[in-house]
Short mmCIF file of C-alpha atoms in Angstrom, two decimals:
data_model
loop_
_atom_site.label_atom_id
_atom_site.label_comp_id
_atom_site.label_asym_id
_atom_site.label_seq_id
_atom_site.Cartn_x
_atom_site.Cartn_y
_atom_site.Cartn_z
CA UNK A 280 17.41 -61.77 36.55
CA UNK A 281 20.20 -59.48 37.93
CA UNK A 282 23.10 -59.74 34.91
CA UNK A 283 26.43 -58.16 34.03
CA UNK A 284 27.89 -58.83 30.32
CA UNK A 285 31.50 -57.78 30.06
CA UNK A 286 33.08 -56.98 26.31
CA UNK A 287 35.70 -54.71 25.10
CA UNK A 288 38.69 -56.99 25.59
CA UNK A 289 41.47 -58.14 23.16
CA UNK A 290 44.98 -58.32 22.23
CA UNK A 291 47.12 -54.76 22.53
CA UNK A 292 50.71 -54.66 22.86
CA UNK A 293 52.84 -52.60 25.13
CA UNK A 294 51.88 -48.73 26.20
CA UNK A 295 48.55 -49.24 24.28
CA UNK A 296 45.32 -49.09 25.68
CA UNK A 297 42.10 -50.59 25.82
CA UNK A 298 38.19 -49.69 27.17
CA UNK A 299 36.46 -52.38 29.07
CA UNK A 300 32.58 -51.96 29.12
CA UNK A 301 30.11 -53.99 31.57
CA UNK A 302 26.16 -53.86 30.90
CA UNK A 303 24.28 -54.15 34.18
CA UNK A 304 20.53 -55.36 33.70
CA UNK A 305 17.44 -56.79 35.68
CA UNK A 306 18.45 -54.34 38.93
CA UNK A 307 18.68 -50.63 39.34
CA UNK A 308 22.63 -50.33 38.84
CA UNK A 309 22.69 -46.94 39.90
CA UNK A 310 21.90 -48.39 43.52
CA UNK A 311 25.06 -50.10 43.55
CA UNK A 312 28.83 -50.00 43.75
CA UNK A 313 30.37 -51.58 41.04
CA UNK A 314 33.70 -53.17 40.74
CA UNK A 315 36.59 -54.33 38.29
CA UNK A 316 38.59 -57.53 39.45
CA UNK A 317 40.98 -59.11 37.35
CA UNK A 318 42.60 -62.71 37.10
CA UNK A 319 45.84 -63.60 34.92
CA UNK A 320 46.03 -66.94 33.90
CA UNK A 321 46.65 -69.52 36.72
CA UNK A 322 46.78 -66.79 39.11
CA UNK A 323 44.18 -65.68 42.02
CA UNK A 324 41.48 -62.59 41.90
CA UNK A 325 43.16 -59.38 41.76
CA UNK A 326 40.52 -56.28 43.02
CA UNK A 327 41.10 -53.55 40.25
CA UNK A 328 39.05 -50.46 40.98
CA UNK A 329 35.63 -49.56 42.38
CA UNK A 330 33.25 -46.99 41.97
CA UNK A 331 30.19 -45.59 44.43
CA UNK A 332 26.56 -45.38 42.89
CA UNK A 333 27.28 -41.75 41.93
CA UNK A 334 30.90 -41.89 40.50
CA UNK A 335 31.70 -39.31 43.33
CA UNK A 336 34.41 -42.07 45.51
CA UNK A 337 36.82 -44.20 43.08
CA UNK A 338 39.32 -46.51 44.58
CA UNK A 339 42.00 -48.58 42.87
CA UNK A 340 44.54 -50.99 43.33
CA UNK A 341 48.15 -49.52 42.89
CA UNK A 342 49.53 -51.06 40.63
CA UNK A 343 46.91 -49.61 37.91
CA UNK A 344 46.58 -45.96 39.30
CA UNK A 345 47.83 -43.20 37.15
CA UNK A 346 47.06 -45.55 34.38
CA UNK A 347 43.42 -46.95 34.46
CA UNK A 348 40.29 -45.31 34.32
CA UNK A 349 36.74 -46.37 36.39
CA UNK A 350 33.33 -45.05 35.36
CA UNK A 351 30.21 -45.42 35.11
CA UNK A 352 27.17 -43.81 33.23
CA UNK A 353 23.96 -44.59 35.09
CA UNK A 354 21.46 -43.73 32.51
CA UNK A 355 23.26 -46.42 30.66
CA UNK A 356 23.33 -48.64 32.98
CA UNK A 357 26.72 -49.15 32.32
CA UNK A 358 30.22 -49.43 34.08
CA UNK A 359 33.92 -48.98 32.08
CA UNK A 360 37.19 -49.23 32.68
CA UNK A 361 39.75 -47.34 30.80
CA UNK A 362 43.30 -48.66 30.26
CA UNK A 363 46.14 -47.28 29.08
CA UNK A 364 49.76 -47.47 28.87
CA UNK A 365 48.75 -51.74 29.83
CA UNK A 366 52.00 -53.83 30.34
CA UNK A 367 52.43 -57.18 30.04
CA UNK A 368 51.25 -58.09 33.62
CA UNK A 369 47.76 -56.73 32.54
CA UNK A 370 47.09 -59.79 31.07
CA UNK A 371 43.62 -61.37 32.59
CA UNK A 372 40.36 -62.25 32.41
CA UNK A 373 39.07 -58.78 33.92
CA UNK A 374 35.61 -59.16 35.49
CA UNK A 375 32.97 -56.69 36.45
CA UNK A 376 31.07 -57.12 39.88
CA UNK A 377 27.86 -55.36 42.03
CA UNK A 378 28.79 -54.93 45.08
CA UNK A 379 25.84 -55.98 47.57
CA UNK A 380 26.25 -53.48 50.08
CA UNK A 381 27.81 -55.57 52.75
CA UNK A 382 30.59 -55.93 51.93
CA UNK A 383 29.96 -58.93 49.21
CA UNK A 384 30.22 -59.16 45.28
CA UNK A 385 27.06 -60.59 44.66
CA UNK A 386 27.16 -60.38 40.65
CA UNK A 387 29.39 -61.42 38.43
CA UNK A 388 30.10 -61.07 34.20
CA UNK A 389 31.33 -63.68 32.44
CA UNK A 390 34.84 -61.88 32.20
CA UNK A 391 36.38 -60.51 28.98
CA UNK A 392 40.55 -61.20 28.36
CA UNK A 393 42.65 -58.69 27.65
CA UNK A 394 45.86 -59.87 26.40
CA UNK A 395 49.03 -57.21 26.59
CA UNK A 396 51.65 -58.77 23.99
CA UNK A 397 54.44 -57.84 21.63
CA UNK B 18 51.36 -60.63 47.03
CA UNK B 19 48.01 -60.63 48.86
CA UNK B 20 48.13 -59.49 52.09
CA UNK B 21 45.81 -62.18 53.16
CA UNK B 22 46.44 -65.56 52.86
CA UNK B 23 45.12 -69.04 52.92
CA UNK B 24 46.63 -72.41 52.48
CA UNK B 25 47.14 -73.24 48.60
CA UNK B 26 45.39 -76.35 48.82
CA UNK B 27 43.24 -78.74 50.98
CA UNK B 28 41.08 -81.55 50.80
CA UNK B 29 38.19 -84.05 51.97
CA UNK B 30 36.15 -87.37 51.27
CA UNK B 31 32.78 -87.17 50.50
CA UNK B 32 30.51 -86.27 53.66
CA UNK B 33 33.36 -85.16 55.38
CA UNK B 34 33.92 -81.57 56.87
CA UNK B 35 36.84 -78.96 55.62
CA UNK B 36 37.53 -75.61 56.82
CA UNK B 37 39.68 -72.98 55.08
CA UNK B 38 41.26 -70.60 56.91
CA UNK B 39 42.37 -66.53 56.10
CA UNK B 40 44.65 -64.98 57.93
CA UNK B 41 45.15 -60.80 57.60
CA UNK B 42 45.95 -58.10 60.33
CA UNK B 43 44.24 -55.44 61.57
CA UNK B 44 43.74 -52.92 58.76
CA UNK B 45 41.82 -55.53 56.85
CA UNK B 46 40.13 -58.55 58.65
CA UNK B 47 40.81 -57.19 62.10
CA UNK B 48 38.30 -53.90 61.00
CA UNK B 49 36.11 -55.27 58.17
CA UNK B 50 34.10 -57.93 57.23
CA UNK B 51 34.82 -60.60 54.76
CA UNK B 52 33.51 -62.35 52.18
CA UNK B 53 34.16 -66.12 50.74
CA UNK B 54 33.81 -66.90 46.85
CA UNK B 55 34.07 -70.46 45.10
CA UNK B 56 35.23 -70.49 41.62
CA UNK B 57 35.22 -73.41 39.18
CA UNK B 58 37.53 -73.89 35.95
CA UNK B 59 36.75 -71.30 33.18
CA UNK B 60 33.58 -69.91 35.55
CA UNK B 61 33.28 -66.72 37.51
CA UNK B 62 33.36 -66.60 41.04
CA UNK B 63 30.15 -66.63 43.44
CA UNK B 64 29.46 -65.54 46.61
CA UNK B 65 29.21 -67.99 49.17
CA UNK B 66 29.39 -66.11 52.59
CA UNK B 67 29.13 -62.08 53.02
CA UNK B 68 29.21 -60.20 56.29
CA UNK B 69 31.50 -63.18 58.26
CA UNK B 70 28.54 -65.77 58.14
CA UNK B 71 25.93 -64.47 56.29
CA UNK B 72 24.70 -66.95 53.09
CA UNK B 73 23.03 -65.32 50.54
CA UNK B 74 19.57 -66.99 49.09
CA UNK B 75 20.10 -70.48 47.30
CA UNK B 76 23.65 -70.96 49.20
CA UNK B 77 23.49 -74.35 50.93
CA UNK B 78 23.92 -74.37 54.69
CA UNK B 79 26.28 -76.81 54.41
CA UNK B 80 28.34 -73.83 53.86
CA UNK B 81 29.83 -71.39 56.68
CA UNK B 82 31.62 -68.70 57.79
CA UNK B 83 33.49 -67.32 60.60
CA UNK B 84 35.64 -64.44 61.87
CA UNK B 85 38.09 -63.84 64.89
CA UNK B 86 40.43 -61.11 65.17
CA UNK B 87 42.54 -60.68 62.22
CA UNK B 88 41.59 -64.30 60.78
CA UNK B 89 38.69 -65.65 58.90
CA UNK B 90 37.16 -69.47 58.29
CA UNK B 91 34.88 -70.96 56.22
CA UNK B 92 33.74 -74.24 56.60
CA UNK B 93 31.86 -76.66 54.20
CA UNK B 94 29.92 -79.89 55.50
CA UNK B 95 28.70 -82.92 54.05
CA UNK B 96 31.68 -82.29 51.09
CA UNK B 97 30.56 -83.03 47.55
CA UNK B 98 32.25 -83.88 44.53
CA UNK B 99 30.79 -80.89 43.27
CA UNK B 100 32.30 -78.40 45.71
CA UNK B 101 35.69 -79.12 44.12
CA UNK B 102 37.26 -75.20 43.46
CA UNK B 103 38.68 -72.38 44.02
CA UNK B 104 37.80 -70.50 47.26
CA UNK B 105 38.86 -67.07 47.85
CA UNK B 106 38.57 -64.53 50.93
CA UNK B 107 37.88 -61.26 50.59
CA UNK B 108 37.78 -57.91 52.55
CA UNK B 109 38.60 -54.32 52.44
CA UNK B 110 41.79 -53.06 53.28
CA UNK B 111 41.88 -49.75 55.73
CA UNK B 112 45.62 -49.62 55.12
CA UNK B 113 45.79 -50.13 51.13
CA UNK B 114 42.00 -48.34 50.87
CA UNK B 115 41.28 -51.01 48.31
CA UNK B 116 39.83 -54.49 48.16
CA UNK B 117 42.18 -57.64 48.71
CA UNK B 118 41.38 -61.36 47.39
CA UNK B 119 43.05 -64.37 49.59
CA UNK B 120 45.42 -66.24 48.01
CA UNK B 121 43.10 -68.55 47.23
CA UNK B 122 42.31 -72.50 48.16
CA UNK B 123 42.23 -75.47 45.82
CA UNK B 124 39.74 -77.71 47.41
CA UNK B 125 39.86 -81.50 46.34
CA UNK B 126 37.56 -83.97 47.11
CA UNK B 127 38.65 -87.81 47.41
#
């Protein structure tokens, strides 16, 4: 069965920073795009950042570029996200996703929270 | 603020039909496809429709979606108590060059 299992997350205050892992098993990640979307509490899903099979096209929202950090290491079968100087509007449940190809994000992790607070 | 958006909230009785609607402009919806998620409280979101209409396997075809111009729909039939959520649009943003969510629909049923 196709799974992604999110950890890394936790409470940081202001200008710190954080690394968000996802571990991709029961498919050939390296087939896939990957994703990072994020939800603060009570709000909607946010699309973070994305990454192509072989790391060579990265995309992210604005509001994190300059300051977060997509990857991936195949062999590993593993995607991460790299945060730094987070602010308080950071705060979410931040999810990794496959993306299916067509446009869909077929599998999702559970979602780790990463809490920015004084 | 998304640049797509949907109406915060809508609702049916049991059997009934409800369609959700996602309105964008031409960077995003007008040149790409979308995609419709459901998410319950505390759970992470699944895909429901990819491609416009396409269902991926174990999605009920009581589910279904649709695109025209710069909006999208998706429509769910024979409601359930179960299909009580979140639904979300999705698509990819020429413009932004980035992935946008919908505002998101709270669906309720009676």
């Amino acid at each position: 069965e196709a799974q992604l299992v999110e950890s890394g997350g936790g409470l940081v205050h202001p200008g710190g920073s954080l690394r968000l892992s996802c571990a991709a098993s029961g498919f050939t990640f390296s087939n896939y795009w990957t994703h990072w979307v994020r939800q603060a509490p009570g709000r909607g899903l946010e699309w973070v950042a994305n990454i192509k099979t072989d790391g060579t096209e990265i995309y992210y929202v604005d509001s994190v570029k300059g300051r977060f950090i997509i990857s991936r290491d195949n062999a590993k079968s593993s995607l991460y996200l790299q945060m730094n100087s987070l602010r308080n509007e950071d705060t979410a449940v931040y999810y990794c996703a496959r993306g299916n190809g067509e446009g869909g994000f077929d599998i999702w992790g559970q979602g780790t929270m990463v809490t920015v607070s004084s | 603020q998304s640049v797509l958006t949907q109406p915060p909230s809508a609702s049916g009785t049991p059997g009934q039909m409800v369609t959700i609607s996602c309105s964008g402009s031409s960077s995003n919806i007008g040149t790409n496809t979308v995609s419709w998620y459901r998410q319950g409280p505390g759970t992470a979101p699944k895909l429901l429709i990819y491609h416009n209409n396409q269902r991926p396997s174990g999605v009920p075809d009581r589910f279904s979606g649709s695109k025209s111009g710069t909006s999208a729909s998706l429509a769910i039939s024979g409601l359930q108590s179960e299909d009580e959520a979140d639904y979300y649009c999705a698509t990819w943003d020429d413009s932004l060059s980035g992935h946008v969510f919908g505002t998101g629909t709270e669906l309720t049923v009676l």
